[in-house]
XYZ file of N, CA and C in Angstrom:
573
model
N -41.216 7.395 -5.843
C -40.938 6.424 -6.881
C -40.266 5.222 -6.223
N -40.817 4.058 -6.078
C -40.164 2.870 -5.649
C -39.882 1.561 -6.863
N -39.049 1.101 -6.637
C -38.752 0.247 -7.853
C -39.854 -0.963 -8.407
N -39.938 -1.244 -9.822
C -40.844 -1.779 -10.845
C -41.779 -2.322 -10.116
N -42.720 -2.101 -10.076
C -44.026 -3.379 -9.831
C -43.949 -3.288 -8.477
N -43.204 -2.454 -7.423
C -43.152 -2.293 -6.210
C -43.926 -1.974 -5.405
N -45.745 -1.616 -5.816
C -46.303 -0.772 -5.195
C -47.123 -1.534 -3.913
N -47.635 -2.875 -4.327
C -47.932 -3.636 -3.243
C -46.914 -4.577 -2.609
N -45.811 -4.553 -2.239
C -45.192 -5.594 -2.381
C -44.071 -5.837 -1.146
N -43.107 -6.515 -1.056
C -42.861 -7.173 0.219
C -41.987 -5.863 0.331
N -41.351 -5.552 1.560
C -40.295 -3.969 2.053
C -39.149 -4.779 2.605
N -37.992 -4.688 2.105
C -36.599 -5.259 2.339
C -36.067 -3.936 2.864
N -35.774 -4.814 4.514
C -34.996 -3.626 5.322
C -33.419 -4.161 5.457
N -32.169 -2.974 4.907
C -31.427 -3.506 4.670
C -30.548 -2.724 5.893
N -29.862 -4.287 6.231
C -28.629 -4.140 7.075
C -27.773 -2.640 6.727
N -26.569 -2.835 7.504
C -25.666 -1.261 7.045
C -24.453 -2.494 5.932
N -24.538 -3.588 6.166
C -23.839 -4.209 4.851
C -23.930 -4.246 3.805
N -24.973 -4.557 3.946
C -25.902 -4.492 2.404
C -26.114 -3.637 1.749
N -26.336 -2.558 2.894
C -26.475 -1.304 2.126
C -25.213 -0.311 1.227
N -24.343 -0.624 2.174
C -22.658 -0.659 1.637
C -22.299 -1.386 0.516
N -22.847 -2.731 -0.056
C -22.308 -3.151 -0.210
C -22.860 -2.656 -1.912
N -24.288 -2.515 -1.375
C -25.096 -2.254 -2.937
C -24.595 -0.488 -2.844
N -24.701 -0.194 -2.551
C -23.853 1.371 -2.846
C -22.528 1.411 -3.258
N -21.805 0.723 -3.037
C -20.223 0.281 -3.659
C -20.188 -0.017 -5.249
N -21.163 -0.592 -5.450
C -21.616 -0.813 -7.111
C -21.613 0.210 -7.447
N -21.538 1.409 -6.992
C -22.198 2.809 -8.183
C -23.690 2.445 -9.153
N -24.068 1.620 -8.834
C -25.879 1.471 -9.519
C -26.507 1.453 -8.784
N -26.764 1.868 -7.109
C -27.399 1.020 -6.040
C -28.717 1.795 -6.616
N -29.348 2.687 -6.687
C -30.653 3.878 -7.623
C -31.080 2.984 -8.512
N -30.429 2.194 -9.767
C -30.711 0.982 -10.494
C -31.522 -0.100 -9.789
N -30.538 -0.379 -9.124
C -30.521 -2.029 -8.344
C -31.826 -1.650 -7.207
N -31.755 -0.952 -6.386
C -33.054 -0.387 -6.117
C -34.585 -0.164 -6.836
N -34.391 0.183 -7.799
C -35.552 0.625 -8.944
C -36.023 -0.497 -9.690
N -34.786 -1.558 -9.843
C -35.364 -2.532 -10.541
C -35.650 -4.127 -10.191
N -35.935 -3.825 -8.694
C -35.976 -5.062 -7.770
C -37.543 -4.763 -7.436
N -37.916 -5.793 -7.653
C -39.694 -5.768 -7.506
C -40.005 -5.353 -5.599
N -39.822 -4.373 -5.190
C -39.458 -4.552 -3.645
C -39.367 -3.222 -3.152
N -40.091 -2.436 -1.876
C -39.481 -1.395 -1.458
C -38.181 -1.744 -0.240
N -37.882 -0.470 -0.185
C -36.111 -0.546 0.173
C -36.800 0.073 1.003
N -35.968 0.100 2.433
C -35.907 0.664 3.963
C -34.495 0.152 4.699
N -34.440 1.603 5.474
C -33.243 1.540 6.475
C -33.807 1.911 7.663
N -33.429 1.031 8.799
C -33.837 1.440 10.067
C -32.413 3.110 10.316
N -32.686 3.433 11.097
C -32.047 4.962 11.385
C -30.509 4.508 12.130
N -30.809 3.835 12.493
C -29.209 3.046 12.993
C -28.298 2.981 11.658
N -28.680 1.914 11.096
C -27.790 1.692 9.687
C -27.916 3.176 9.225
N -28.690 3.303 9.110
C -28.435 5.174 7.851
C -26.718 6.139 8.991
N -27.418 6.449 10.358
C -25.980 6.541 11.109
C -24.444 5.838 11.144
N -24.377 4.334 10.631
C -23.540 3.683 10.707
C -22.944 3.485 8.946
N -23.672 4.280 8.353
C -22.925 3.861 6.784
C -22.517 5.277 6.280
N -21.274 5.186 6.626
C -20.871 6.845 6.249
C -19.406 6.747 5.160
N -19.038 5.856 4.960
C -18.341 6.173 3.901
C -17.628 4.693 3.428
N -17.302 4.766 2.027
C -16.809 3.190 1.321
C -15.460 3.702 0.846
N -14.819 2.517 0.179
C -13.540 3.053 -0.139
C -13.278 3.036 -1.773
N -12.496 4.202 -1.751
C -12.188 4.714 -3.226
C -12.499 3.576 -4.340
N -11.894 2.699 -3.393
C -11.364 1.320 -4.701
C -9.267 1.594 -5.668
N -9.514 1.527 -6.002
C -8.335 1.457 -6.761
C -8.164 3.348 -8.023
N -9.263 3.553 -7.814
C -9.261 4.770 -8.948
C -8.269 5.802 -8.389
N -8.175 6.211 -7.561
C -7.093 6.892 -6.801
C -5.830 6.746 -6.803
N -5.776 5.413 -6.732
C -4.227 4.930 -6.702
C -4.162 4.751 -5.171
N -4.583 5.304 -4.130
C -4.643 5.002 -2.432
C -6.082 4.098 -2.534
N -5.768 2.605 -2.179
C -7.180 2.015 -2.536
C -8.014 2.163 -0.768
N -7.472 2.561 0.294
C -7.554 2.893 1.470
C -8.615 4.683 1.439
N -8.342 5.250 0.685
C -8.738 6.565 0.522
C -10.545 6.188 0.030
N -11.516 7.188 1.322
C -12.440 6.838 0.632
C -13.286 8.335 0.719
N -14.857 7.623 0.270
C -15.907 8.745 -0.108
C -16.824 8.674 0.744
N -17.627 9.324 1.077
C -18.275 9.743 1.889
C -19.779 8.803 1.408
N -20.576 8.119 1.834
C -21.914 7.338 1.535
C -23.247 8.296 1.500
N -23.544 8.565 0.335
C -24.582 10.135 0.421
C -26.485 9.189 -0.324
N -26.786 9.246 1.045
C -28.288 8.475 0.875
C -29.466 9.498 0.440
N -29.220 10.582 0.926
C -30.340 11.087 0.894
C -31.098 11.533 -0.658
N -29.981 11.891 -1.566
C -30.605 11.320 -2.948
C -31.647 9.875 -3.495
N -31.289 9.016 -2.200
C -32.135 7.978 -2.753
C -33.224 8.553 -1.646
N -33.235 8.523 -0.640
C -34.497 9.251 0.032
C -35.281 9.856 -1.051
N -34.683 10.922 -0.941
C -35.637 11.645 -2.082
C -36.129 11.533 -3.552
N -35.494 10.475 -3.917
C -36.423 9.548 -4.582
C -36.881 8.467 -4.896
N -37.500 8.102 -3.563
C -38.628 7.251 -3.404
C -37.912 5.816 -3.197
N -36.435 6.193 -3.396
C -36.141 4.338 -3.279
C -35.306 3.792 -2.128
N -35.414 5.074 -1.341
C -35.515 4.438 0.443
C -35.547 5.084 1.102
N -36.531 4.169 2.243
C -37.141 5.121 3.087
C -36.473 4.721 4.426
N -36.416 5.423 5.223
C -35.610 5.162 6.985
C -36.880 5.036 7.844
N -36.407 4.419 8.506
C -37.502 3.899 9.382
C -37.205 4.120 11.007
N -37.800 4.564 12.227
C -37.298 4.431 13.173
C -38.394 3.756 14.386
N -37.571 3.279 15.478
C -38.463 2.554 16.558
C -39.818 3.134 16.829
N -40.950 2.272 16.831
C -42.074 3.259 16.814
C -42.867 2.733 18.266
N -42.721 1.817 18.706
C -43.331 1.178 20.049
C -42.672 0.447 20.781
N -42.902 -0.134 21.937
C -42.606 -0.955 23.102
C -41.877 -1.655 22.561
N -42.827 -2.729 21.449
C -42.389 -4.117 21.326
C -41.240 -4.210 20.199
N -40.633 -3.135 19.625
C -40.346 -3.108 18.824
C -38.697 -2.652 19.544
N -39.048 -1.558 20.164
C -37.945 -1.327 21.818
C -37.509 -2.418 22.351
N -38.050 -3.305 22.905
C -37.921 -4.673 23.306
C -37.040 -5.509 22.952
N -37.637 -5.872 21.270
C -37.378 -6.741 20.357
C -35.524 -6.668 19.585
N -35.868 -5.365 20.010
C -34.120 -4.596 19.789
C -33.281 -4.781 20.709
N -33.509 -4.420 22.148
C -32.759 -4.529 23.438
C -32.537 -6.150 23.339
N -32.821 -7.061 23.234
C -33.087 -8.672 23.092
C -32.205 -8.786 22.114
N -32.254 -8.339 21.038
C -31.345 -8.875 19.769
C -30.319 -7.983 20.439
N -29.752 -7.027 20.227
C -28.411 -6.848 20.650
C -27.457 -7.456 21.608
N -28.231 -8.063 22.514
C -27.636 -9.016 22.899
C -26.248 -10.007 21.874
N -27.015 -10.523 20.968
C -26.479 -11.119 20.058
C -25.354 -10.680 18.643
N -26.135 -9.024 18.285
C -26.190 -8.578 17.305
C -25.012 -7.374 17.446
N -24.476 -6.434 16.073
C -24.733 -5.241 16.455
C -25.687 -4.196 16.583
N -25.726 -3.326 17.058
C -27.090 -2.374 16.804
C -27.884 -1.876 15.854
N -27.241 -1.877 14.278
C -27.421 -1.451 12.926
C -28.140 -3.017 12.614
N -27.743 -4.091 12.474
C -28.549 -5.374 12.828
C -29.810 -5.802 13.632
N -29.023 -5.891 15.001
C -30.647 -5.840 15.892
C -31.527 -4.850 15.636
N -31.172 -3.691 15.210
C -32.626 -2.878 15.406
C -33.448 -3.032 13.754
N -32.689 -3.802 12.514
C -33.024 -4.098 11.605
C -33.818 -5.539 11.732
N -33.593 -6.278 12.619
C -34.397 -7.676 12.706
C -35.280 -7.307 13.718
N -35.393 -6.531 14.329
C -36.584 -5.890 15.365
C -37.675 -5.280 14.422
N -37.158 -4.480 14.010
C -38.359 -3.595 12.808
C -39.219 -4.809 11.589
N -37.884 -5.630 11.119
C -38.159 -6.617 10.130
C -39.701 -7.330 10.750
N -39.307 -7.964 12.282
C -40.157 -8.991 12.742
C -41.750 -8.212 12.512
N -41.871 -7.000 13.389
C -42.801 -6.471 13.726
C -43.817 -5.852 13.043
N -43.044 -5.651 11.527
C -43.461 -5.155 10.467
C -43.669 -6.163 9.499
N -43.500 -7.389 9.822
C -43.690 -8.202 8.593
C -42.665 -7.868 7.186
N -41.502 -7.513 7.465
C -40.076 -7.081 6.704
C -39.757 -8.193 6.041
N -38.697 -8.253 4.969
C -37.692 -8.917 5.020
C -36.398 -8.383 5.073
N -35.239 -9.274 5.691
C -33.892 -8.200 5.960
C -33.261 -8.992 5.277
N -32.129 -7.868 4.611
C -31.109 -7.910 3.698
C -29.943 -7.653 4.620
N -29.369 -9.110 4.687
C -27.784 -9.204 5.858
C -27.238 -10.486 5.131
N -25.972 -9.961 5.333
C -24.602 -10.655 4.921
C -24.249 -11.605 6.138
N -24.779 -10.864 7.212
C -24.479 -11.563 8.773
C -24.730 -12.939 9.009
N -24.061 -13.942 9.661
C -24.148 -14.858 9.479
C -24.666 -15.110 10.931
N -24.599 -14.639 11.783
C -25.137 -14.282 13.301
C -26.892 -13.529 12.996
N -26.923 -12.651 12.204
C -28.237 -12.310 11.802
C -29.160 -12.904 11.011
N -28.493 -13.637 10.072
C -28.857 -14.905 9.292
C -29.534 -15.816 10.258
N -28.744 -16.444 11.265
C -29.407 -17.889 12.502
C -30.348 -17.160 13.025
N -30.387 -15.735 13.361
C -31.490 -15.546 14.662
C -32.372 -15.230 13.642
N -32.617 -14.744 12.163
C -33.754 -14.678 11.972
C -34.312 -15.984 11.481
N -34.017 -16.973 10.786
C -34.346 -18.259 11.160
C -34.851 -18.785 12.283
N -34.430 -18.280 13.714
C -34.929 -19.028 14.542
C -36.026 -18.257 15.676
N -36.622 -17.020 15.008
C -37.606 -16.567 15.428
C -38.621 -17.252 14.934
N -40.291 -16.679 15.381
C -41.257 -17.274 15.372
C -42.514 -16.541 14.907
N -42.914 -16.332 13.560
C -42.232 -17.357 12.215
C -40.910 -16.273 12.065
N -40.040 -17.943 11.168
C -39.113 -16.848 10.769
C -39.109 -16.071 9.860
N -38.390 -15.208 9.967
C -37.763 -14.189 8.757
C -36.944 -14.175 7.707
N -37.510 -14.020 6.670
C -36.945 -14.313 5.403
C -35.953 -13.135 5.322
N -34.523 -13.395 4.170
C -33.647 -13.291 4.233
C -32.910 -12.954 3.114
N -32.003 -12.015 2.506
C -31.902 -11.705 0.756
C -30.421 -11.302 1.399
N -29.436 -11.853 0.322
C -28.400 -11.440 0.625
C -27.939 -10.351 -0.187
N -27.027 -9.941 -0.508
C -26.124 -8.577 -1.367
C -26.064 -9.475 -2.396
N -25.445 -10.678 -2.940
C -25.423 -11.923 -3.855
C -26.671 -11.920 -4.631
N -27.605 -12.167 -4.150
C -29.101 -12.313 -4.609
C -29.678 -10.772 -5.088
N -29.623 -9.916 -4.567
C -29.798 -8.637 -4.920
C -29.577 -8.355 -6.186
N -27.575 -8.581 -5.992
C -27.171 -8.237 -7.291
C -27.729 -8.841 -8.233
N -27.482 -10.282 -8.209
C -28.214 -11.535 -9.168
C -29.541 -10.844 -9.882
N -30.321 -10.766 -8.882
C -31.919 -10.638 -9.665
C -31.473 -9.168 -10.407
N -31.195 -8.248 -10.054
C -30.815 -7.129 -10.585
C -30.489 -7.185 -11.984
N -29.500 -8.039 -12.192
C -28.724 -8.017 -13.583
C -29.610 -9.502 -14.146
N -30.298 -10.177 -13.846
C -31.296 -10.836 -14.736
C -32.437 -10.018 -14.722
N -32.641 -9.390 -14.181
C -34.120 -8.073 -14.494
C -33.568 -7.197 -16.214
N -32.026 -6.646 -15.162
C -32.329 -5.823 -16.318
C -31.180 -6.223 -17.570
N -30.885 -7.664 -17.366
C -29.745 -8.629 -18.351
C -28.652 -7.242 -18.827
N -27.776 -7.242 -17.790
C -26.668 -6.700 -17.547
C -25.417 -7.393 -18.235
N -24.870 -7.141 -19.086
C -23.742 -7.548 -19.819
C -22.458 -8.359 -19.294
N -21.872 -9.419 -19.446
C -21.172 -10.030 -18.331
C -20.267 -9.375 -17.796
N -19.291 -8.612 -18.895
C -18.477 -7.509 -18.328
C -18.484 -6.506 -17.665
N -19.725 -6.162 -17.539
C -20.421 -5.196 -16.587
C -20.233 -5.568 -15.239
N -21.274 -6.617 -15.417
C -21.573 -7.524 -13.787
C -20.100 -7.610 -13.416
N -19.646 -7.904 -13.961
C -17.738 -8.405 -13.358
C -17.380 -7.066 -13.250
N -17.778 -5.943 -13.515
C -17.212 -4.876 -12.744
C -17.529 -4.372 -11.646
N -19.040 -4.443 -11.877
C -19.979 -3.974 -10.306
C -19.634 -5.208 -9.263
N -19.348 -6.098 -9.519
C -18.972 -7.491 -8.286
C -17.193 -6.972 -7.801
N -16.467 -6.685 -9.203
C -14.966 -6.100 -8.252
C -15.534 -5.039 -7.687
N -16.394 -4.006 -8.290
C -16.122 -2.652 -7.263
C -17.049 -2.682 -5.950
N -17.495 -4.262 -5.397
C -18.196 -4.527 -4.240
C -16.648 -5.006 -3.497
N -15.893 -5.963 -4.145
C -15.228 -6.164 -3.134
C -14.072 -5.058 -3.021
N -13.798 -4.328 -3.640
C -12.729 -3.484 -3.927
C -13.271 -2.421 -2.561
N -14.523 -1.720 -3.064
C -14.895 -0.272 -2.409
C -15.595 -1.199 -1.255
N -16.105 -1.984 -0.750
C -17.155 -2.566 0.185
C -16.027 -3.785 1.034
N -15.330 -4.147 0.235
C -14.456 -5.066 1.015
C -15.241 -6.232 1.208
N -16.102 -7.158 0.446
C -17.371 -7.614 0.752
C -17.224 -8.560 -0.949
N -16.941 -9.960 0.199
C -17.742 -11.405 -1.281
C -18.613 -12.020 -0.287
N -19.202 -12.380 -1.006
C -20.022 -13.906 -0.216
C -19.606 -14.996 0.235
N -19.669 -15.290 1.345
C -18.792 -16.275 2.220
C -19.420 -18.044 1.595
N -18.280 -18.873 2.241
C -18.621 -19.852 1.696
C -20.039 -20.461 1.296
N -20.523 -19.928 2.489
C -21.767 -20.420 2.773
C -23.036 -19.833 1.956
N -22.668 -19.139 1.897
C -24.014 -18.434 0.916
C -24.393 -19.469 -0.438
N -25.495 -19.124 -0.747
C -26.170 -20.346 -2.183
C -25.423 -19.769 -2.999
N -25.024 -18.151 -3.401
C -24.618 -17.447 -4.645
C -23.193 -17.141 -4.606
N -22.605 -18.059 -3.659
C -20.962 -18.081 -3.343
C -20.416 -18.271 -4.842
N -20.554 -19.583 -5.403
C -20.101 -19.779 -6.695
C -20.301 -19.127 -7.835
N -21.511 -19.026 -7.731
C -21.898 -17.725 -9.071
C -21.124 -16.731 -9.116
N -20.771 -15.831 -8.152
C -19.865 -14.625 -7.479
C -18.944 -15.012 -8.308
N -18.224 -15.968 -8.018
C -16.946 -15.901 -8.103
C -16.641 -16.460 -9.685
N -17.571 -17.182 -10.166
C -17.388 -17.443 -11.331
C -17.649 -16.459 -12.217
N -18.524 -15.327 -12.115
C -18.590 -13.751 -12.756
C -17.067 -13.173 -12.481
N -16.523 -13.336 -11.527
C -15.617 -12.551 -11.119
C -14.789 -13.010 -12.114
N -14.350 -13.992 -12.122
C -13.050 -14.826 -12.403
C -13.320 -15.628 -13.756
N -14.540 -15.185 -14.734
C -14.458 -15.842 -15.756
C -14.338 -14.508 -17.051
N -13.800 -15.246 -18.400
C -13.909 -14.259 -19.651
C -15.166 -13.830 -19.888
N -16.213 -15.153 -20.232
C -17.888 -14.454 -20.493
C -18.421 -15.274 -20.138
């Protein structure tokens, strides 16, 4: 089962940020399902995302939970992906240079596969821009966004799933992002 209208359609391979960051929401199965798009993790990120933080429900907002994917594996709304050839070997050893490894080996797979990657990175952001062609690019911001205009999510809602990104994920959108303001005006407004 991959999310709405997903069956021909573009495969967003997501960073270990992104993937954190949409799992911190407690809807990421939603937000997954209802993004016209299949979801993929290169095997790096799936190794590197092992746990988010409580948030505040605890009372220790430091105290966290363990990141449990394989429920979405198993149904259908992401799949892991791992190095499958040379150029793809290559294309990874080259980006790390730059990158971390949960990154480079996500803009390696992205290129080779005709992907798009989902990064917060602002270092992963320039180099996929400046490959050849470049690589298109979806942030955690935009995710959420289309998400809650898909499935017109209540404002008070959205203002909860955006605190429990930065709360449990530790994670806003930096200045720079297009959906910087939107963020923060969900965050920080009545309705």
């Amino acid at each position: 089962m991959t999310g709405e209208g997903s069956e021909d359609s573009t495969c967003i391979l997501l960073d270990t940020c992104c993937l954190l960051n949409l799992y911190a929401t407690g809807r990421i199965a939603d937000i997954l399902y209802a993004l016209p798009a299949r979801f993929a993790v290169v095997e790096r990120v799936l190794s590197e995302s092992l746990y988010i933080r409580r948030g505040e429900v605890t009372g220790d907002e430091d105290d966290t939970e363990p990141v449990l994917l394989q429920p979405l594996v198993e149904l259908g709304l992401l799949e892991v992906l791992q190095v499958e050839n040379d150029d793809e070997a290559a294309s990874f050893v080259s980006f790390a240079a730059e990158l971390d490894d949960g990154e480079a080996m996500t803009c390696a797979l992205a290129l080779h596969r005709t992907m798009v990657v989902a990064t917060d990175d602002r270092k992963a952001t320039r180099l996929c821009g400046l490959l050849n062609p470049p690589l298109s690019v979806q942030t955690t911001a935009a995710m959420i966004r289309s998400w809650a205009d898909a499935r017109q999510i209540p404002h008070e809602s959205l203002r909860q799933v955006l605190s429990d990104v930065r709360e449990r994920a530790r994670f806003a959108p930096g200045r720079h992002d297009p959906l910087h303001a939107w963020w923060h005006a969900v965050l920080h407004s009545e309705e």
